[in-house]
mmCIF file of C-alpha atoms in Angstrom:
data_model
loop_
_atom_site.group_PDB
_atom_site.id
_atom_site.type_symbol
_atom_site.label_atom_id
_atom_site.label_comp_id
_atom_site.label_asym_id
_atom_site.label_seq_id
_atom_site.Cartn_x
_atom_site.Cartn_y
_atom_site.Cartn_z
ATOM 1 C CA UNK A 53 0.005 0.025 0.000
ATOM 2 C CA UNK A 54 1.023 3.495 -0.708
ATOM 3 C CA UNK A 55 2.371 5.906 1.939
ATOM 4 C CA UNK A 56 1.178 9.382 2.261
ATOM 5 C CA UNK A 57 2.930 12.308 3.759
ATOM 6 C CA UNK A 58 0.972 14.795 5.538
ATOM 7 C CA UNK A 59 2.526 18.556 5.839
ATOM 8 C CA UNK A 60 0.578 20.322 8.399
ATOM 9 C CA UNK A 61 -0.199 23.908 7.975
ATOM 10 C CA UNK A 62 -1.410 26.528 10.664
ATOM 11 C CA UNK A 63 -4.829 27.244 9.535
ATOM 12 C CA UNK A 64 -8.029 25.661 8.231
ATOM 13 C CA UNK A 65 -6.462 23.461 5.735
ATOM 14 C CA UNK A 66 -3.887 20.757 5.677
ATOM 15 C CA UNK A 67 -1.675 20.239 2.681
ATOM 16 C CA UNK A 68 -1.531 16.665 1.770
ATOM 17 C CA UNK A 69 0.976 15.156 -0.748
ATOM 18 C CA UNK A 70 0.831 11.577 -1.893
ATOM 19 C CA UNK A 71 4.089 9.559 -2.402
ATOM 20 C CA UNK A 72 4.227 8.076 -5.947
ATOM 21 C CA UNK A 73 4.385 4.277 -5.350
ATOM 22 C CA UNK A 74 3.483 1.570 -7.566
ATOM 23 C CA UNK A 75 0.098 -0.241 -6.960
ATOM 24 C CA UNK A 76 -1.357 2.772 -5.200
ATOM 25 C CA UNK A 77 -5.079 3.342 -5.489
ATOM 26 C CA UNK A 78 -5.497 6.331 -7.848
ATOM 27 C CA UNK A 79 -9.251 6.724 -7.751
ATOM 28 C CA UNK A 80 -10.542 10.445 -7.705
ATOM 29 C CA UNK A 81 -12.149 9.480 -4.095
ATOM 30 C CA UNK A 82 -8.692 8.234 -2.896
ATOM 31 C CA UNK A 83 -6.662 10.963 -3.989
ATOM 32 C CA UNK A 84 -5.975 13.524 -1.103
ATOM 33 C CA UNK A 85 -7.169 17.050 -1.871
ATOM 34 C CA UNK A 86 -4.474 19.680 -3.140
ATOM 35 C CA UNK A 87 -4.626 23.223 -2.453
ATOM 36 C CA UNK A 88 -5.712 25.033 -5.707
ATOM 37 C CA UNK A 89 -4.610 28.886 -6.534
ATOM 38 C CA UNK A 90 -7.813 30.278 -4.678
ATOM 39 C CA UNK A 91 -6.951 28.274 -1.499
ATOM 40 C CA UNK A 92 -3.438 29.573 -1.438
ATOM 41 C CA UNK A 93 -4.335 33.018 -1.794
ATOM 42 C CA UNK A 94 -6.868 32.787 1.034
ATOM 43 C CA UNK A 95 -4.127 30.984 3.230
ATOM 44 C CA UNK A 96 -2.636 33.521 5.996
ATOM 45 C CA UNK A 97 0.778 34.108 5.293
ATOM 46 C CA UNK A 98 3.806 36.391 6.785
ATOM 47 C CA UNK A 99 3.170 39.675 5.120
ATOM 48 C CA UNK A 100 6.102 41.378 3.288
ATOM 49 C CA UNK A 101 7.228 44.890 4.447
ATOM 50 C CA UNK A 102 8.150 46.260 1.112
ATOM 51 C CA UNK A 103 4.952 44.835 -0.386
ATOM 52 C CA UNK A 104 2.495 46.352 2.315
ATOM 53 C CA UNK A 105 4.291 49.769 2.207
ATOM 54 C CA UNK A 106 3.969 49.851 -1.708
ATOM 55 C CA UNK A 107 0.219 48.401 -1.332
ATOM 56 C CA UNK A 108 -0.954 51.111 1.299
ATOM 57 C CA UNK A 109 0.778 54.154 -0.479
ATOM 58 C CA UNK A 110 -0.736 52.895 -3.905
ATOM 59 C CA UNK A 111 -3.900 52.333 -2.414
ATOM 60 C CA UNK A 112 -4.707 55.532 -0.481
ATOM 61 C CA UNK A 113 -3.373 57.344 -3.618
ATOM 62 C CA UNK A 114 -5.896 55.763 -5.531
ATOM 63 C CA UNK A 115 -8.643 56.437 -2.858
ATOM 64 C CA UNK A 116 -7.572 60.250 -2.839
ATOM 65 C CA UNK A 117 -7.446 60.303 -6.727
ATOM 66 C CA UNK A 118 -10.880 58.662 -7.321
ATOM 67 C CA UNK A 119 -12.767 60.765 -4.271
ATOM 68 C CA UNK A 120 -11.443 63.781 -5.484
ATOM 69 C CA UNK A 121 -12.278 63.111 -9.037
ATOM 70 C CA UNK A 122 -16.193 62.537 -7.982
ATOM 71 C CA UNK A 123 -17.786 65.589 -9.650
ATOM 72 C CA UNK A 124 -18.431 68.186 -6.933
ATOM 73 C CA UNK A 125 -22.145 68.491 -7.404
ATOM 74 C CA UNK A 126 -22.862 71.458 -5.113
ATOM 75 C CA UNK A 127 -26.502 71.850 -5.701
ATOM 76 C CA UNK A 128 -27.197 68.082 -4.941
ATOM 77 C CA UNK A 129 -24.922 68.190 -1.946
ATOM 78 C CA UNK A 130 -26.671 71.055 -0.394
ATOM 79 C CA UNK A 131 -30.222 69.695 -1.096
ATOM 80 C CA UNK A 132 -29.033 66.496 0.412
ATOM 81 C CA UNK A 133 -27.588 68.314 3.476
ATOM 82 C CA UNK A 134 -30.767 70.227 3.813
ATOM 83 C CA UNK A 135 -32.819 66.870 3.664
ATOM 84 C CA UNK A 136 -30.636 64.875 6.058
ATOM 85 C CA UNK A 137 -30.759 67.979 8.466
ATOM 86 C CA UNK A 138 -34.637 68.073 8.329
ATOM 87 C CA UNK A 139 -34.732 64.379 9.095
ATOM 88 C CA UNK A 140 -32.398 64.741 12.021
ATOM 89 C CA UNK A 141 -34.974 67.207 13.300
ATOM 90 C CA UNK A 142 -38.060 64.835 12.656
ATOM 91 C CA UNK A 143 -36.095 62.051 14.641
ATOM 92 C CA UNK A 144 -35.451 64.675 17.344
ATOM 93 C CA UNK A 145 -31.733 64.134 17.124
ATOM 94 C CA UNK A 146 -30.459 67.273 15.459
ATOM 95 C CA UNK A 147 -27.653 68.178 17.973
ATOM 96 C CA UNK A 148 -24.705 68.786 15.883
ATOM 97 C CA UNK A 149 -25.323 72.674 15.921
ATOM 98 C CA UNK A 150 -25.559 72.860 19.775
ATOM 99 C CA UNK A 151 -22.451 70.703 19.981
ATOM 100 C CA UNK A 152 -20.560 72.873 17.430
ATOM 101 C CA UNK A 153 -21.361 76.118 19.358
ATOM 102 C CA UNK A 154 -20.705 74.895 22.772
ATOM 103 C CA UNK A 155 -17.197 73.311 22.010
ATOM 104 C CA UNK A 156 -16.250 76.360 19.983
ATOM 105 C CA UNK A 157 -16.704 78.444 22.771
ATOM 106 C CA UNK A 158 -13.757 76.812 24.528
ATOM 107 C CA UNK A 159 -10.876 77.752 22.274
ATOM 108 C CA UNK A 160 -8.228 75.350 23.662
ATOM 109 C CA UNK A 161 -10.663 72.545 23.222
ATOM 110 C CA UNK A 162 -11.918 73.154 19.685
ATOM 111 C CA UNK A 163 -8.261 73.839 18.685
ATOM 112 C CA UNK A 164 -7.028 70.544 19.769
ATOM 113 C CA UNK A 165 -10.265 68.850 18.135
ATOM 114 C CA UNK A 166 -9.264 70.640 14.960
ATOM 115 C CA UNK A 167 -5.748 69.245 15.148
ATOM 116 C CA UNK A 168 -7.010 65.783 16.311
ATOM 117 C CA UNK A 169 -9.288 65.743 13.206
ATOM 118 C CA UNK A 170 -6.526 66.612 10.770
ATOM 119 C CA UNK A 171 -3.881 64.396 12.170
ATOM 120 C CA UNK A 172 -5.181 61.231 14.131
ATOM 121 C CA UNK A 173 -7.249 59.748 11.406
ATOM 122 C CA UNK A 174 -4.023 58.760 9.710
ATOM 123 C CA UNK A 175 -1.521 58.422 12.754
ATOM 124 C CA UNK A 176 -3.649 56.098 14.752
ATOM 125 C CA UNK A 177 -4.896 53.968 11.537
ATOM 126 C CA UNK A 178 -1.159 53.406 10.246
ATOM 127 C CA UNK A 179 -0.107 52.765 13.974
ATOM 128 C CA UNK A 180 -2.841 50.037 14.277
ATOM 129 C CA UNK A 181 -1.382 48.351 10.994
ATOM 130 C CA UNK A 182 2.121 48.398 12.128
ATOM 131 C CA UNK A 183 1.036 47.013 15.348
ATOM 132 C CA UNK A 184 -0.789 44.314 13.445
ATOM 133 C CA UNK A 185 2.004 43.748 10.986
ATOM 134 C CA UNK A 186 4.710 43.006 13.940
ATOM 135 C CA UNK A 187 2.399 41.248 16.512
ATOM 136 C CA UNK A 188 -0.184 39.642 14.586
ATOM 137 C CA UNK A 189 1.155 38.566 11.124
ATOM 138 C CA UNK A 190 -1.405 35.866 10.807
ATOM 139 C CA UNK A 191 -4.273 38.286 11.295
ATOM 140 C CA UNK A 192 -2.748 41.374 9.250
ATOM 141 C CA UNK A 193 -3.853 40.687 5.655
ATOM 142 C CA UNK A 194 -7.371 39.621 6.755
ATOM 143 C CA UNK A 195 -7.741 42.936 9.026
ATOM 144 C CA UNK A 196 -6.159 44.894 6.630
ATOM 145 C CA UNK A 197 -8.899 43.664 3.977
ATOM 146 C CA UNK A 198 -11.639 44.648 6.087
ATOM 147 C CA UNK A 199 -10.019 48.384 6.073
ATOM 148 C CA UNK A 200 -9.562 48.180 2.455
ATOM 149 C CA UNK A 201 -12.970 46.908 1.568
ATOM 150 C CA UNK A 202 -14.640 49.603 3.851
ATOM 151 C CA UNK A 203 -12.744 52.326 2.089
ATOM 152 C CA UNK A 204 -13.498 51.080 -1.300
ATOM 153 C CA UNK A 205 -17.320 50.986 -0.802
ATOM 154 C CA UNK A 206 -17.085 54.347 0.633
ATOM 155 C CA UNK A 207 -16.256 55.744 -2.765
ATOM 156 C CA UNK A 208 -19.357 54.594 -4.274
ATOM 157 C CA UNK A 209 -21.126 56.483 -1.482
ATOM 158 C CA UNK A 210 -19.301 59.779 -2.570
ATOM 159 C CA UNK A 211 -20.476 59.311 -5.864
ATOM 160 C CA UNK A 212 -24.000 58.300 -5.409
ATOM 161 C CA UNK A 213 -24.705 60.565 -2.604
ATOM 162 C CA UNK A 214 -22.980 63.848 -2.705
ATOM 163 C CA UNK A 215 -23.217 65.588 0.731
ATOM 164 C CA UNK A 216 -22.269 69.003 1.964
ATOM 165 C CA UNK A 217 -20.711 69.139 5.656
ATOM 166 C CA UNK A 218 -22.773 71.002 8.270
ATOM 167 C CA UNK A 219 -20.410 74.164 7.913
ATOM 168 C CA UNK A 220 -21.082 74.559 4.131
ATOM 169 C CA UNK A 221 -25.025 74.361 4.559
ATOM 170 C CA UNK A 222 -27.002 77.186 2.958
ATOM 171 C CA UNK A 223 -28.558 79.173 6.010
ATOM 172 C CA UNK A 224 -26.978 77.227 8.600
ATOM 173 C CA UNK A 225 -25.610 78.663 11.661
ATOM 174 C CA UNK A 226 -22.554 76.066 12.089
ATOM 175 C CA UNK A 227 -19.039 77.465 12.687
ATOM 176 C CA UNK A 228 -16.346 76.517 10.379
ATOM 177 C CA UNK A 229 -13.702 75.883 13.250
ATOM 178 C CA UNK A 230 -10.849 75.628 11.056
ATOM 179 C CA UNK A 231 -11.510 78.912 9.418
ATOM 180 C CA UNK A 232 -12.383 80.729 12.586
ATOM 181 C CA UNK A 233 -9.257 79.627 14.555
ATOM 182 C CA UNK A 234 -7.080 79.391 11.970
ATOM 183 C CA UNK A 235 -5.684 75.889 12.575
ATOM 184 C CA UNK A 236 -3.407 73.812 10.457
ATOM 185 C CA UNK A 237 -3.651 70.753 8.602
ATOM 186 C CA UNK A 238 -7.420 70.313 7.496
ATOM 187 C CA UNK A 239 -8.043 69.246 4.100
ATOM 188 C CA UNK A 240 -11.805 70.592 4.430
ATOM 189 C CA UNK A 241 -11.181 74.109 4.993
ATOM 190 C CA UNK A 242 -8.662 76.989 4.214
ATOM 191 C CA UNK A 243 -6.193 76.934 1.375
ATOM 192 C CA UNK A 244 -5.938 73.141 1.521
ATOM 193 C CA UNK A 245 -9.822 72.920 0.547
ATOM 194 C CA UNK A 246 -9.083 73.013 -3.080
ATOM 195 C CA UNK A 247 -7.087 69.826 -2.907
ATOM 196 C CA UNK A 248 -10.103 67.739 -1.251
ATOM 197 C CA UNK A 249 -13.784 67.061 -2.414
ATOM 198 C CA UNK A 250 -15.695 69.143 -0.098
ATOM 199 C CA UNK A 251 -18.959 67.382 -0.860
ATOM 200 C CA UNK A 252 -17.855 63.848 -0.019
ATOM 201 C CA UNK A 253 -18.831 63.757 3.346
ATOM 202 C CA UNK A 254 -21.197 60.585 3.288
ATOM 203 C CA UNK A 255 -20.134 58.164 4.551
ATOM 204 C CA UNK A 256 -17.685 59.264 7.199
ATOM 205 C CA UNK A 257 -14.452 57.452 6.889
ATOM 206 C CA UNK A 258 -13.205 59.149 10.142
ATOM 207 C CA UNK A 259 -15.709 56.919 11.786
ATOM 208 C CA UNK A 260 -15.145 53.625 9.541
ATOM 209 C CA UNK A 261 -11.426 53.794 10.261
ATOM 210 C CA UNK A 262 -11.843 54.972 13.790
ATOM 211 C CA UNK A 263 -14.224 52.119 14.686
ATOM 212 C CA UNK A 264 -11.846 49.491 12.893
ATOM 213 C CA UNK A 265 -8.862 50.712 14.969
ATOM 214 C CA UNK A 266 -11.016 50.624 18.073
ATOM 215 C CA UNK A 267 -12.350 47.039 17.400
ATOM 216 C CA UNK A 268 -8.975 45.698 16.222
ATOM 217 C CA UNK A 269 -7.425 47.085 19.449
ATOM 218 C CA UNK A 270 -10.240 45.660 21.757
ATOM 219 C CA UNK A 271 -10.211 42.276 20.036
ATOM 220 C CA UNK A 272 -6.685 41.719 19.985
ATOM 221 C CA UNK A 273 -4.740 43.945 22.691
ATOM 222 C CA UNK A 274 -3.789 42.103 25.951
ATOM 223 C CA UNK A 275 -3.789 44.990 28.309
ATOM 224 C CA UNK A 276 -7.079 45.982 29.565
ATOM 225 C CA UNK A 277 -6.629 49.894 29.501
ATOM 226 C CA UNK A 278 -5.451 49.562 25.935
ATOM 227 C CA UNK A 279 -8.633 47.766 25.026
ATOM 228 C CA UNK A 280 -10.677 50.645 26.650
ATOM 229 C CA UNK A 281 -8.657 53.175 25.118
ATOM 230 C CA UNK A 282 -9.595 51.319 21.852
ATOM 231 C CA UNK A 283 -13.246 51.507 22.490
ATOM 232 C CA UNK A 284 -12.810 55.218 23.597
ATOM 233 C CA UNK A 285 -11.121 56.293 20.247
ATOM 234 C CA UNK A 286 -14.118 55.934 17.926
ATOM 235 C CA UNK A 287 -16.132 57.722 20.683
ATOM 236 C CA UNK A 288 -14.085 60.733 20.584
ATOM 237 C CA UNK A 289 -13.946 60.635 16.853
ATOM 238 C CA UNK A 290 -17.638 61.092 16.855
ATOM 239 C CA UNK A 291 -17.571 64.019 19.007
ATOM 240 C CA UNK A 292 -14.765 65.726 17.088
ATOM 241 C CA UNK A 293 -16.595 65.060 13.718
ATOM 242 C CA UNK A 294 -19.673 66.644 14.850
ATOM 243 C CA UNK A 295 -18.052 69.431 17.066
ATOM 244 C CA UNK A 296 -15.983 70.726 13.954
ATOM 245 C CA UNK A 297 -19.142 70.603 11.719
ATOM 246 C CA UNK A 298 -17.161 68.195 9.332
ATOM 247 C CA UNK A 299 -19.994 65.636 9.490
ATOM 248 C CA UNK A 300 -23.555 64.893 10.407
ATOM 249 C CA UNK A 301 -23.954 62.058 12.785
ATOM 250 C CA UNK A 302 -25.804 60.149 10.162
ATOM 251 C CA UNK A 303 -22.576 60.220 7.954
ATOM 252 C CA UNK A 304 -21.141 58.231 10.876
ATOM 253 C CA UNK A 305 -23.947 55.550 10.523
ATOM 254 C CA UNK A 306 -22.928 55.385 6.848
ATOM 255 C CA UNK A 307 -19.277 54.842 7.996
ATOM 256 C CA UNK A 308 -20.540 51.903 10.012
ATOM 257 C CA UNK A 309 -22.376 50.319 7.370
ATOM 258 C CA UNK A 310 -19.511 50.494 4.971
ATOM 259 C CA UNK A 311 -17.344 48.960 7.819
ATOM 260 C CA UNK A 312 -20.004 46.172 8.117
ATOM 261 C CA UNK A 313 -19.419 45.383 4.432
ATOM 262 C CA UNK A 314 -15.633 45.419 5.004
ATOM 263 C CA UNK A 315 -16.070 42.653 7.594
ATOM 264 C CA UNK A 316 -18.405 40.537 5.499
ATOM 265 C CA UNK A 317 -16.120 40.654 2.697
ATOM 266 C CA UNK A 318 -13.057 39.432 4.785
ATOM 267 C CA UNK A 319 -15.316 36.867 6.518
ATOM 268 C CA UNK A 320 -16.243 35.392 3.185
ATOM 269 C CA UNK A 321 -12.789 35.318 1.586
ATOM 270 C CA UNK A 322 -11.040 33.824 4.786
ATOM 271 C CA UNK A 323 -13.959 31.521 6.007
ATOM 272 C CA UNK A 324 -13.642 33.018 9.516
ATOM 273 C CA UNK A 325 -13.503 36.325 11.296
ATOM 274 C CA UNK A 326 -10.049 38.197 10.863
ATOM 275 C CA UNK A 327 -9.533 38.193 14.650
ATOM 276 C CA UNK A 328 -10.252 34.318 14.741
ATOM 277 C CA UNK A 329 -7.193 33.385 12.540
ATOM 278 C CA UNK A 330 -3.853 32.450 13.910
ATOM 279 C CA UNK A 331 -1.911 35.133 15.297
ATOM 280 C CA UNK A 332 1.370 33.747 13.969
ATOM 281 C CA UNK A 333 2.387 31.945 10.554
ATOM 282 C CA UNK A 334 5.262 30.061 9.471
ATOM 283 C CA UNK A 335 7.980 32.009 7.800
ATOM 284 C CA UNK A 336 7.286 29.989 4.439
ATOM 285 C CA UNK A 337 3.709 28.764 3.480
#
């Protein structure tokens, strides 16, 4: 009888390689299953630093290019903002203007929020990606896929539903906090506003990305206080995007829906939740 050599591999599948011997049963039922190309692509493997840096850089450049190439449909965006604001009033949840005015009255607080809005969106997200790369290589690709799929579907929202942020509404009493306090770094106001599509507010990727960061930290961090900080980060981000008049709270709901789509894509591709994959993988798979 022919012998079989089984090579174990961390993950859901095992690679089984049959030895070639005379007289072995070669019926289809008796043949061990080999991994096809699709299975190999879906198998967690150790990420390569140069590839990840290139992938993230090209992906963000492409995202920015497409987002800013979406026509700035000013009339439709303003009409949609008016409709959204009326809808929030009907729901009894139109609190953005009150928060905007209250926080704007405390100069040090709103200035800090302006810088928070302009920087942490990128800094924290990149920091979590680096942490995943170093400490959770087996889960890195799947969790990164969630982020990429979330961002990709957001582009569809920008195209189909142009939306003006509260600070640009017609007849609104919102304060554009970056303009008033002359803070640095926002792509939404001042001299940099011409580099960014002003009417791509729905969905909010500040929320999509921050909740992705928060859930990842909460699910994978070992220290309790770090896990708590992970949950507080998207809450603080929601306060910031509302206080600075860059988003309605319903934009945050749109960001959550995009994130749910991202998790669904990763779950379908890998067959398990990204956080349930093995923490580490062999050097070669």
